[in-house]
PDB file of C-alpha atoms in Angstrom:
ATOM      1  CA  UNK B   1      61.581 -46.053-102.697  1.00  0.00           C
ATOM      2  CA  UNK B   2      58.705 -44.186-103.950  1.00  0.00           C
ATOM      3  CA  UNK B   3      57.725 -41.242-101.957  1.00  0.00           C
ATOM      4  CA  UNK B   4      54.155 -41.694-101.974  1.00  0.00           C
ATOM      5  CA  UNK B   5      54.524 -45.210-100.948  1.00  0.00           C
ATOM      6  CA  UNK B   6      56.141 -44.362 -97.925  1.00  0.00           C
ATOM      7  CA  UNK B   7      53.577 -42.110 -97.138  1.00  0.00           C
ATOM      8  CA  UNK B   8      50.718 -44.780 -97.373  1.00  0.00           C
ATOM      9  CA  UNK B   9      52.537 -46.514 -94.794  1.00  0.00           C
ATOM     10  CA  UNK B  10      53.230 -43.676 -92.727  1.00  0.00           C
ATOM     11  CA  UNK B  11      49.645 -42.825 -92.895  1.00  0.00           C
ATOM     12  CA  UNK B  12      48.513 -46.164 -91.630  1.00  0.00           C
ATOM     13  CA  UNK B  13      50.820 -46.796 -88.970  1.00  0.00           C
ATOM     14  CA  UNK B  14      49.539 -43.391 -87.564  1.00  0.00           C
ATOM     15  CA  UNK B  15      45.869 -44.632 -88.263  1.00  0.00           C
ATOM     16  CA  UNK B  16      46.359 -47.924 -86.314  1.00  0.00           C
ATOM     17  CA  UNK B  17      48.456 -45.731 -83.464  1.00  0.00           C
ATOM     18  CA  UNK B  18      45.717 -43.037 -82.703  1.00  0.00           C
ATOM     19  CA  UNK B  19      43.177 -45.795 -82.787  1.00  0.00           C
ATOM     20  CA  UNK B  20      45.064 -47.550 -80.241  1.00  0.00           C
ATOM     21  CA  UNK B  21      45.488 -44.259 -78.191  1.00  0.00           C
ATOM     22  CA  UNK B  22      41.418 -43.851 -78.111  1.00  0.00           C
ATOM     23  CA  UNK B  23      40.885 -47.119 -76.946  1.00  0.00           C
ATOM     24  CA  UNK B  24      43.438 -46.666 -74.442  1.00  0.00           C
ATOM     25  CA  UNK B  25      41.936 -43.073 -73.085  1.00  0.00           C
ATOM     26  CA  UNK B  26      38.281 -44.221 -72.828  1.00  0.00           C
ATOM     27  CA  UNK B  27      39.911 -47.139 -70.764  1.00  0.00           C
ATOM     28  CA  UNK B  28      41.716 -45.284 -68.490  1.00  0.00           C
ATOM     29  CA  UNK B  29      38.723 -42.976 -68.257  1.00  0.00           C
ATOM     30  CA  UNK B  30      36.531 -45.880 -67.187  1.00  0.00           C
ATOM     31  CA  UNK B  31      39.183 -47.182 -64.849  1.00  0.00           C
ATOM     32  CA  UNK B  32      40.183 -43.743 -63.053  1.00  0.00           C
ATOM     33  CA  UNK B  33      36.380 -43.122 -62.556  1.00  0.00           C
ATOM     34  CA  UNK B  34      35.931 -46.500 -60.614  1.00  0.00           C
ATOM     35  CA  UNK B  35      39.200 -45.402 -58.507  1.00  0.00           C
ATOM     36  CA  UNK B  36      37.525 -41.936 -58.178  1.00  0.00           C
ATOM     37  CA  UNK B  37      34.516 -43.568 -56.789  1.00  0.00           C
ATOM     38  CA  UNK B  38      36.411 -45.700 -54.246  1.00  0.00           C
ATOM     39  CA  UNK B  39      38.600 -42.957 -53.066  1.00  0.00           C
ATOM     40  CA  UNK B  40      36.815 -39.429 -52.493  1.00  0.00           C
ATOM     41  CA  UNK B  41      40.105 -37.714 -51.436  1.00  0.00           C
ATOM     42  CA  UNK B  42      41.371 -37.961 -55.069  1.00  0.00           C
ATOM     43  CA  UNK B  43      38.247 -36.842 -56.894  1.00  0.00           C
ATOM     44  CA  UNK B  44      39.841 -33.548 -57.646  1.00  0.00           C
ATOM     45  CA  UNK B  45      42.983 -34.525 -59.105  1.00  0.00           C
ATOM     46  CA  UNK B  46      41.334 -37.469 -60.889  1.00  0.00           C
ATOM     47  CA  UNK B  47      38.679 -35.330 -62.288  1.00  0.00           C
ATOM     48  CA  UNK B  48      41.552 -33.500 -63.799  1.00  0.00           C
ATOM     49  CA  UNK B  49      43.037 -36.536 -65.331  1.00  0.00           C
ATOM     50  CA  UNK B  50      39.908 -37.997 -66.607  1.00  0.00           C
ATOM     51  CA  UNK B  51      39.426 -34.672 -68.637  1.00  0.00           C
ATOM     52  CA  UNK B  52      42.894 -34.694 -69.967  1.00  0.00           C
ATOM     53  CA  UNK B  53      42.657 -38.431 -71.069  1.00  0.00           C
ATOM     54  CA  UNK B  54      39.175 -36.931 -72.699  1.00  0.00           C
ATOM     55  CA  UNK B  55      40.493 -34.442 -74.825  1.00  0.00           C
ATOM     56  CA  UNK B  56      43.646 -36.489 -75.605  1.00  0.00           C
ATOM     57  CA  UNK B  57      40.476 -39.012 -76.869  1.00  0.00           C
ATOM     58  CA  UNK B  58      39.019 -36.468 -78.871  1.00  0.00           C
ATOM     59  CA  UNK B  59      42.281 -35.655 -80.717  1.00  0.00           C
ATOM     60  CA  UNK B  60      43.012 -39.359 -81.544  1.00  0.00           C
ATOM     61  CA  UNK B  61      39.431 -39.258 -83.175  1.00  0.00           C
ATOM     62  CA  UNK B  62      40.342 -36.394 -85.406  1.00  0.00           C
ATOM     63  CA  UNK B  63      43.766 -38.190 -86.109  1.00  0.00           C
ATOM     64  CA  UNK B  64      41.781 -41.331 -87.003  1.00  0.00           C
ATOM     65  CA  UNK B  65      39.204 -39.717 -88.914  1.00  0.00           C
ATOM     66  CA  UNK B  66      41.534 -37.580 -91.393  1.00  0.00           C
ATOM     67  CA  UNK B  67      44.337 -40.335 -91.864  1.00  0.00           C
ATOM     68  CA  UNK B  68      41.149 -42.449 -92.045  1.00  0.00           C
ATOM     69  CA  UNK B  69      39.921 -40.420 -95.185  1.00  0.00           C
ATOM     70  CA  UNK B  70      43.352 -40.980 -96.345  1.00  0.00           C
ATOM     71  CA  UNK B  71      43.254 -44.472 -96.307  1.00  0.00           C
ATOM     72  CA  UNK B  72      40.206 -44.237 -98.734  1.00  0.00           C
ATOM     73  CA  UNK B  73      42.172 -42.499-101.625  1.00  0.00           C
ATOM     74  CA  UNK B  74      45.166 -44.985-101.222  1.00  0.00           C
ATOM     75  CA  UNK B  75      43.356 -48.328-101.515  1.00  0.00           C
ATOM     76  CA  UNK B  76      41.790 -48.008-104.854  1.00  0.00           C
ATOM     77  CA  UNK B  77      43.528 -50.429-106.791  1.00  0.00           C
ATOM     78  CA  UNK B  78      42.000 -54.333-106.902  1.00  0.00           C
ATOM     79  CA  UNK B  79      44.723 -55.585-105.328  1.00  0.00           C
ATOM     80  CA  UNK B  80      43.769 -58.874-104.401  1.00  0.00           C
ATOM     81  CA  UNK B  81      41.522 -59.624-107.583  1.00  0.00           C
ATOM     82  CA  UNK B  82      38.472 -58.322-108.058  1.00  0.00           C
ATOM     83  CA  UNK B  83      36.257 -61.089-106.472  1.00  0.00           C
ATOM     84  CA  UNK B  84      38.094 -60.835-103.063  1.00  0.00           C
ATOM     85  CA  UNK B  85      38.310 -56.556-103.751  1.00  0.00           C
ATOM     86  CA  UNK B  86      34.622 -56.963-103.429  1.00  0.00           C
ATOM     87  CA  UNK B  87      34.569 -58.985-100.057  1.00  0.00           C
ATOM     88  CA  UNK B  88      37.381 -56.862 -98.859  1.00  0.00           C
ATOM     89  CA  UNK B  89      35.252 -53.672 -99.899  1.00  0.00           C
ATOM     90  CA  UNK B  90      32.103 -54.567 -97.746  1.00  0.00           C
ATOM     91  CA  UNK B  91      34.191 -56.035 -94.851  1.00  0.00           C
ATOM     92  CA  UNK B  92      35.643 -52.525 -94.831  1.00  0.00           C
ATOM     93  CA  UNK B  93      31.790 -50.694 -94.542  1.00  0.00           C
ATOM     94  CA  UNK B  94      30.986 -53.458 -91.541  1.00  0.00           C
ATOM     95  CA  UNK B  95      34.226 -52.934 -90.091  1.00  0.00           C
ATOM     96  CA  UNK B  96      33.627 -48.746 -90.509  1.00  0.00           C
ATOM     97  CA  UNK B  97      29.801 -49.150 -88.859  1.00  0.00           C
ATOM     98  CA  UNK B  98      31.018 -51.180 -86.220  1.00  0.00           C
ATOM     99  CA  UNK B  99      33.776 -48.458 -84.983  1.00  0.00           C
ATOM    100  CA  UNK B 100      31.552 -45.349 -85.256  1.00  0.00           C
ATOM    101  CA  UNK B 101      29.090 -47.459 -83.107  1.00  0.00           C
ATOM    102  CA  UNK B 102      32.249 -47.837 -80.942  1.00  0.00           C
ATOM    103  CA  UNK B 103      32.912 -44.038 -81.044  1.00  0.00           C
ATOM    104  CA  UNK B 104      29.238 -43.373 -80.472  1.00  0.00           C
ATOM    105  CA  UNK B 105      29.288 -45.753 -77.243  1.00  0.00           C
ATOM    106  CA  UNK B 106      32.706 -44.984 -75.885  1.00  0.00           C
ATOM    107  CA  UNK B 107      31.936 -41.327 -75.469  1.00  0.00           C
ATOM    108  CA  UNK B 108      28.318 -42.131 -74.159  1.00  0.00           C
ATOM    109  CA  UNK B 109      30.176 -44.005 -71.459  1.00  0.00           C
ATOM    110  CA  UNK B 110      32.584 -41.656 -70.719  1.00  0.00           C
ATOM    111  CA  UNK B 111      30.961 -38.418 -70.884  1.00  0.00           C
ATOM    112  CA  UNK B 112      28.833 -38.539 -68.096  1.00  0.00           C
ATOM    113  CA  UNK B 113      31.651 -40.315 -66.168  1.00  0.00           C
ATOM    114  CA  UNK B 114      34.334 -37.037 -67.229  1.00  0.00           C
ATOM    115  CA  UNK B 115      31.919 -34.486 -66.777  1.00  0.00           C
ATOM    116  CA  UNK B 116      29.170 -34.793 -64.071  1.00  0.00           C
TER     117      UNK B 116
END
């Protein structure tokens, strides 16, 4: 198998699996905050937990972002004709505008939450 195949898949699979670590983190965020809230003997060790689950966020987001700018240089070709490349093409700059909103929002939620 070709080498730099492999690594297109490689670099998508870890894509998809940091992206699925951020969403995870700002959940649990969210989630240990409310338990935080409802049980003031744990703020202190929860407070440490939220920030770890922050930073772990933040590190996903790099991993997304630079396997992300990976992605770009690998999916060149008009793979699926050039009609549905098109489509395919501006789904990709929704799809892109929607999840920086997402970034944008997630960390508005949590930031206040992690560090107040």
């Amino acid at each position: 198998m070709n080498l730099k195949k492999i690594a297109v898949v490689l670099n998508g699979f870890i894509h998809d699996f940091a992206s699925g670590i951020w969403l995870a983190a700002i959940g649990a965020v969210c989630m240990l905050h409310s338990a935080h809230l409802s049980e003031p003997a744990l703020t202190q060790a929860i407070n440490l937990i939220e920030r770890r689950f922050f930073w772990w966020s933040i590190g996903a987001m790099v991993v997304i972002l630079a396997t992300g700018a990976g992605r770009t240089f690998t999916y060149m070709d008009n793979w699926y004709g050039v009609d549905a490349e098109r489509v395919r093409r501006r789904m990709l700059v929704i799809k892109h505008v929607v999840l920086f909103a997402a970034f944008g929002f997630g960390y508005w939620v949590i930031f206040g939450r992690v560090f107040h």
